[in-house]
mmCIF file of C-alpha atoms in Angstrom:
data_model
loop_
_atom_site.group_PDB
_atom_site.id
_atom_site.type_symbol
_atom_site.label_atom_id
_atom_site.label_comp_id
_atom_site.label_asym_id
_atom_site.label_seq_id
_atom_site.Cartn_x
_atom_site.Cartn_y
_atom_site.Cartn_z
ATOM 1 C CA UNK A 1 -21.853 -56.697 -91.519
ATOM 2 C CA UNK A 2 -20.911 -56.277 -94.963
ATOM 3 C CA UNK A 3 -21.487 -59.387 -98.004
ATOM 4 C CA UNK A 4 -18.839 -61.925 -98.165
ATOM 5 C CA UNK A 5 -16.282 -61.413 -100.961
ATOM 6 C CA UNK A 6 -16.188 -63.602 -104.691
ATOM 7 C CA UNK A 7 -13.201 -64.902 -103.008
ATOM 8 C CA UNK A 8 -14.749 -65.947 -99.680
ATOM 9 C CA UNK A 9 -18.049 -67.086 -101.074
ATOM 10 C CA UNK A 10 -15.565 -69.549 -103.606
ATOM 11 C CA UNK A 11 -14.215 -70.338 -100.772
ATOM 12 C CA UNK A 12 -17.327 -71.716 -99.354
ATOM 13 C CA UNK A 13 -18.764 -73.211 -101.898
ATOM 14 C CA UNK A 14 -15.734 -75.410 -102.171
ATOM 15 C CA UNK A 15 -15.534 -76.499 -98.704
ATOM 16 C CA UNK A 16 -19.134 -77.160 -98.736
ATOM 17 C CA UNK A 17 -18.830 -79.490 -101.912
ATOM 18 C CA UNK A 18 -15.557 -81.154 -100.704
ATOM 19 C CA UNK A 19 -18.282 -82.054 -97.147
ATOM 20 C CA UNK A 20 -20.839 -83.136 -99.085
ATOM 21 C CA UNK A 21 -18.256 -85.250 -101.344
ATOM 22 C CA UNK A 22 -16.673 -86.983 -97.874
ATOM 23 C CA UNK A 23 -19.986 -87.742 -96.435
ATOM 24 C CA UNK A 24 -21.486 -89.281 -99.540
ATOM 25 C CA UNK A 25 -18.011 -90.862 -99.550
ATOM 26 C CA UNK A 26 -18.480 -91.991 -96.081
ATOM 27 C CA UNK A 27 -22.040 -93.052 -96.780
ATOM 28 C CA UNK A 28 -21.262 -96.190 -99.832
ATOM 29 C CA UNK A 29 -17.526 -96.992 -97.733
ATOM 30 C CA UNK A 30 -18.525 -97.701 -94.371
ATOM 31 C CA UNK A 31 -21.403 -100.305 -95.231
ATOM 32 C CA UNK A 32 -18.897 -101.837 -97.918
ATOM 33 C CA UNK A 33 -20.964 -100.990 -100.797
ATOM 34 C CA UNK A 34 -18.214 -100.014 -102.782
ATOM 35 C CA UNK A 35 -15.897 -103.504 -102.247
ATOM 36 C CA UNK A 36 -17.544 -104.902 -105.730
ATOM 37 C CA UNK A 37 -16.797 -101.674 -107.491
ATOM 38 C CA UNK A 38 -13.391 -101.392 -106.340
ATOM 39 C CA UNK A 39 -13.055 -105.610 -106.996
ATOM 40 C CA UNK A 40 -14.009 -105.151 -110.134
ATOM 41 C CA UNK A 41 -11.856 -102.463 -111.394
ATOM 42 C CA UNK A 42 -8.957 -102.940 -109.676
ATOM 43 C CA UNK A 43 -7.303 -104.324 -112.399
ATOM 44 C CA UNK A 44 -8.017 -102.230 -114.908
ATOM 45 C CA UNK A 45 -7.211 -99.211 -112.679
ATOM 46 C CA UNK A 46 -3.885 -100.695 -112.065
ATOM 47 C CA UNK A 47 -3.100 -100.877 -116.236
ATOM 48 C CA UNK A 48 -4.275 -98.071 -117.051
ATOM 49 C CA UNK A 49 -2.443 -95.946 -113.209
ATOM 50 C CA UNK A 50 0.599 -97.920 -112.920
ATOM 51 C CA UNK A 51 3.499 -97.044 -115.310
ATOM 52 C CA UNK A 52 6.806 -99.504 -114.921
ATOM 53 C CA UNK A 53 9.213 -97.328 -112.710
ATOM 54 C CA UNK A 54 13.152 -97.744 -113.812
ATOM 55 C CA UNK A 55 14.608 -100.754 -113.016
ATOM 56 C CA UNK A 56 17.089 -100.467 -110.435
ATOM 57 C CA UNK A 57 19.795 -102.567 -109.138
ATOM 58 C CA UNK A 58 19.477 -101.993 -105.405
ATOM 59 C CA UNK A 59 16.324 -104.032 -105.371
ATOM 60 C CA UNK A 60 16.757 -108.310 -105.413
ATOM 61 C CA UNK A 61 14.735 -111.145 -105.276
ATOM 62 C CA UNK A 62 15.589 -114.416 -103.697
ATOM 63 C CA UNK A 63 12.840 -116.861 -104.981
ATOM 64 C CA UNK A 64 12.139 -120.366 -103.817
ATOM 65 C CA UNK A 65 10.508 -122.059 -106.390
ATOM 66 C CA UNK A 66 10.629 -125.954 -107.263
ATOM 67 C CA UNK A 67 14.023 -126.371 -108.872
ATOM 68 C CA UNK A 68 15.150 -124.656 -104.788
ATOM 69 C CA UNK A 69 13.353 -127.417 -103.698
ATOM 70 C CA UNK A 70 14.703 -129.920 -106.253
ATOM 71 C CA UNK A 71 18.094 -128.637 -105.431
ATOM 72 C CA UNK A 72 17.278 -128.579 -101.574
ATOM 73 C CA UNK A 73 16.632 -132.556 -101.650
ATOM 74 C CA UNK A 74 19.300 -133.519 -103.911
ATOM 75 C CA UNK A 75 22.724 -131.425 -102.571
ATOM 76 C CA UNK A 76 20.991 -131.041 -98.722
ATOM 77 C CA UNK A 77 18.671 -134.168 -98.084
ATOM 78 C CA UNK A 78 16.064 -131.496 -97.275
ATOM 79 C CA UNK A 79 12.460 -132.072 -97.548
ATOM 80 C CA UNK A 80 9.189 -129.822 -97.429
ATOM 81 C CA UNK A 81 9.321 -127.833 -95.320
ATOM 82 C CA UNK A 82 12.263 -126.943 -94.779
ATOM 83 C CA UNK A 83 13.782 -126.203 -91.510
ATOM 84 C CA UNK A 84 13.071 -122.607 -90.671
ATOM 85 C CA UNK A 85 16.816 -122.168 -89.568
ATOM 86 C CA UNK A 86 17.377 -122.235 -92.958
ATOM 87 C CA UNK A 87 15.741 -119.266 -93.528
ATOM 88 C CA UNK A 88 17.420 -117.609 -90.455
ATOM 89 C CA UNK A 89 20.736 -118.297 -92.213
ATOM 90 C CA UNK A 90 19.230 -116.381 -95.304
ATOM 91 C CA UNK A 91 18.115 -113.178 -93.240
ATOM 92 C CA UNK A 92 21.443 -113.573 -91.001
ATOM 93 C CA UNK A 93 23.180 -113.548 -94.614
ATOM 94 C CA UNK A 94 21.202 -110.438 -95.849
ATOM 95 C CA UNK A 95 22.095 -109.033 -92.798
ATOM 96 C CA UNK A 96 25.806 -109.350 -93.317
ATOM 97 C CA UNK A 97 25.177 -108.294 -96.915
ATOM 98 C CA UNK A 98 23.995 -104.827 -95.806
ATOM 99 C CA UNK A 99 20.617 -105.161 -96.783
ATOM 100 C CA UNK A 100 18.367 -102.773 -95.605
ATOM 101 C CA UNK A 101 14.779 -104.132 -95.209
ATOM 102 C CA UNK A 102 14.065 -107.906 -95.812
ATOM 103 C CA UNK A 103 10.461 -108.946 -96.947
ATOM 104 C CA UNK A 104 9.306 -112.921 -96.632
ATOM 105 C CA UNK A 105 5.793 -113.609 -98.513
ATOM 106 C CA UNK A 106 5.583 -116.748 -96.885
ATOM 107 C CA UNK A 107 2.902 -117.655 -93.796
ATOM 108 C CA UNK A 108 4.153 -119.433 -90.737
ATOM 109 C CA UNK A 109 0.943 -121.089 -89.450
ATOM 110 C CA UNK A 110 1.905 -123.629 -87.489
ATOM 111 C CA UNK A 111 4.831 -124.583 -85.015
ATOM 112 C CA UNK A 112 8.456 -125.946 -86.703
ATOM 113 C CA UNK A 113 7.785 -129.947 -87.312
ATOM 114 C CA UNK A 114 11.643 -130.093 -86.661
ATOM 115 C CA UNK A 115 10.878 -128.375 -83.018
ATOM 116 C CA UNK A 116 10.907 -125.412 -80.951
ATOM 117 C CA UNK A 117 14.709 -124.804 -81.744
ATOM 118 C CA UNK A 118 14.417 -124.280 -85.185
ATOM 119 C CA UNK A 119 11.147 -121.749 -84.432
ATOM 120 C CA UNK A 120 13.336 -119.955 -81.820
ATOM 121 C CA UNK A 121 16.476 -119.556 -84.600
ATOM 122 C CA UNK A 122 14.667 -118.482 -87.199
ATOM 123 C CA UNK A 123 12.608 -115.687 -84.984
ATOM 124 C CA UNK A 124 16.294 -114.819 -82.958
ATOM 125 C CA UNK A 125 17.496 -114.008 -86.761
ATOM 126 C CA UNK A 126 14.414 -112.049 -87.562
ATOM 127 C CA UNK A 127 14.935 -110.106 -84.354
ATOM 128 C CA UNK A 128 18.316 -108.991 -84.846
ATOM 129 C CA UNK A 129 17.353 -107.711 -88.401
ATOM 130 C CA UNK A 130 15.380 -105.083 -87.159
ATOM 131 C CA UNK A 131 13.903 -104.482 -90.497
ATOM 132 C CA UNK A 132 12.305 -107.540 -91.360
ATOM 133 C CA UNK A 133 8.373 -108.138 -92.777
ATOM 134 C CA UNK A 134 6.374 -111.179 -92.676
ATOM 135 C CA UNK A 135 3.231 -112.295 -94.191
ATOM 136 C CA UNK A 136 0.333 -112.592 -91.924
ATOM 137 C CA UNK A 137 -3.343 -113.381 -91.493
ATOM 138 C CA UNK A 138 -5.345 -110.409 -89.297
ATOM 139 C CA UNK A 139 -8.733 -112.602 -89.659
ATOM 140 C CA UNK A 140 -9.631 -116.451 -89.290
ATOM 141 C CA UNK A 141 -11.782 -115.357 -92.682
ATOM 142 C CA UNK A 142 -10.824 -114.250 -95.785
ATOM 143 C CA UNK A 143 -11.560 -110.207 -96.174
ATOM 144 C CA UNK A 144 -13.306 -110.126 -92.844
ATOM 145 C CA UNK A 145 -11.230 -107.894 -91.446
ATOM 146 C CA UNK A 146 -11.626 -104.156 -92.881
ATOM 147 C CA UNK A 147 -8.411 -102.231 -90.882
ATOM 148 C CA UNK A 148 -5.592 -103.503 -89.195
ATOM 149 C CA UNK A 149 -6.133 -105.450 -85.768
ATOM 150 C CA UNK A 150 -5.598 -103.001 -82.444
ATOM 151 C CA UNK A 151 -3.903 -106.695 -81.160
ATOM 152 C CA UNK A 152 -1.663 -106.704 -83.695
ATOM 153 C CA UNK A 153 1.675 -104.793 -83.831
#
């Protein structure tokens, strides 16, 4: 059998570096020996990676901050929290609107103080959107969990 080509030997040599690369990889990840690194220059990374994309109209934002609440309490007579068929009327709305995927940052950790009702409407609303992401917890810790729960959908 005749010696491998420039070509095939290159070849080689490049697989066997790219191995060698993954297991050392493999090697610092898995134990989490690399969480402080990446911790500390996440930020950084992020300045230095992320460039501004074009600002585009088919993107919106509907914020509640304190002068929703203020608002809320003074026109409405609603207090924190409010009732989470209120928030059903907003995806129901963005549904109407034609909106195509609906994102709430807010965590729903315990049951509806205004009752089972108002936990059912809100979730019937987030049903029918089809297209709708909540905030969750996967862990009872902070950063305990390293992947996304098999229990989870």
């Amino acid at each position: 059998m005749g010696a491998l080509s420039p070509a095939v030997k290159k070849l080689l040599q490049g697989l066997l570096a790219a191995m060698i690369g993954s297991a050392a990889a493999l090697v610092l990840y898995l134990p989490g020996w690399l969480d402080n690194w990446e911790a500390r220059t996440w930020d950084w990374r992020v300045r230095l990676l992320a460039k501004p994309g074009k600002a585009t109209e088919k993107i919106h934002l509907i914020l509640l901050d304190q002068n929703s609440l203020d608002w809320g309490s003074k026109e409405n007579g609603l207090s924190w929290p409010w009732p989470r068929e209120i928030y059903g009327a907003v995806v129901s709305f963005c549904k109407r609107s034609g909106v195509k995927s609906l994102a709430f940052d807010v965590l729903y950790t315990e049951p509806s103080k205004y009752g089972v009702d108002d936990d059912r409407s809100f979730g019937a609303a987030v049903a029918d959107f089809n297209a709708f992401t909540g905030a969750v917890f996967v862990s009872q810790e902070t950063g305990a969990e390293r992947k996304w729960p098999a229990a989870v959908p």
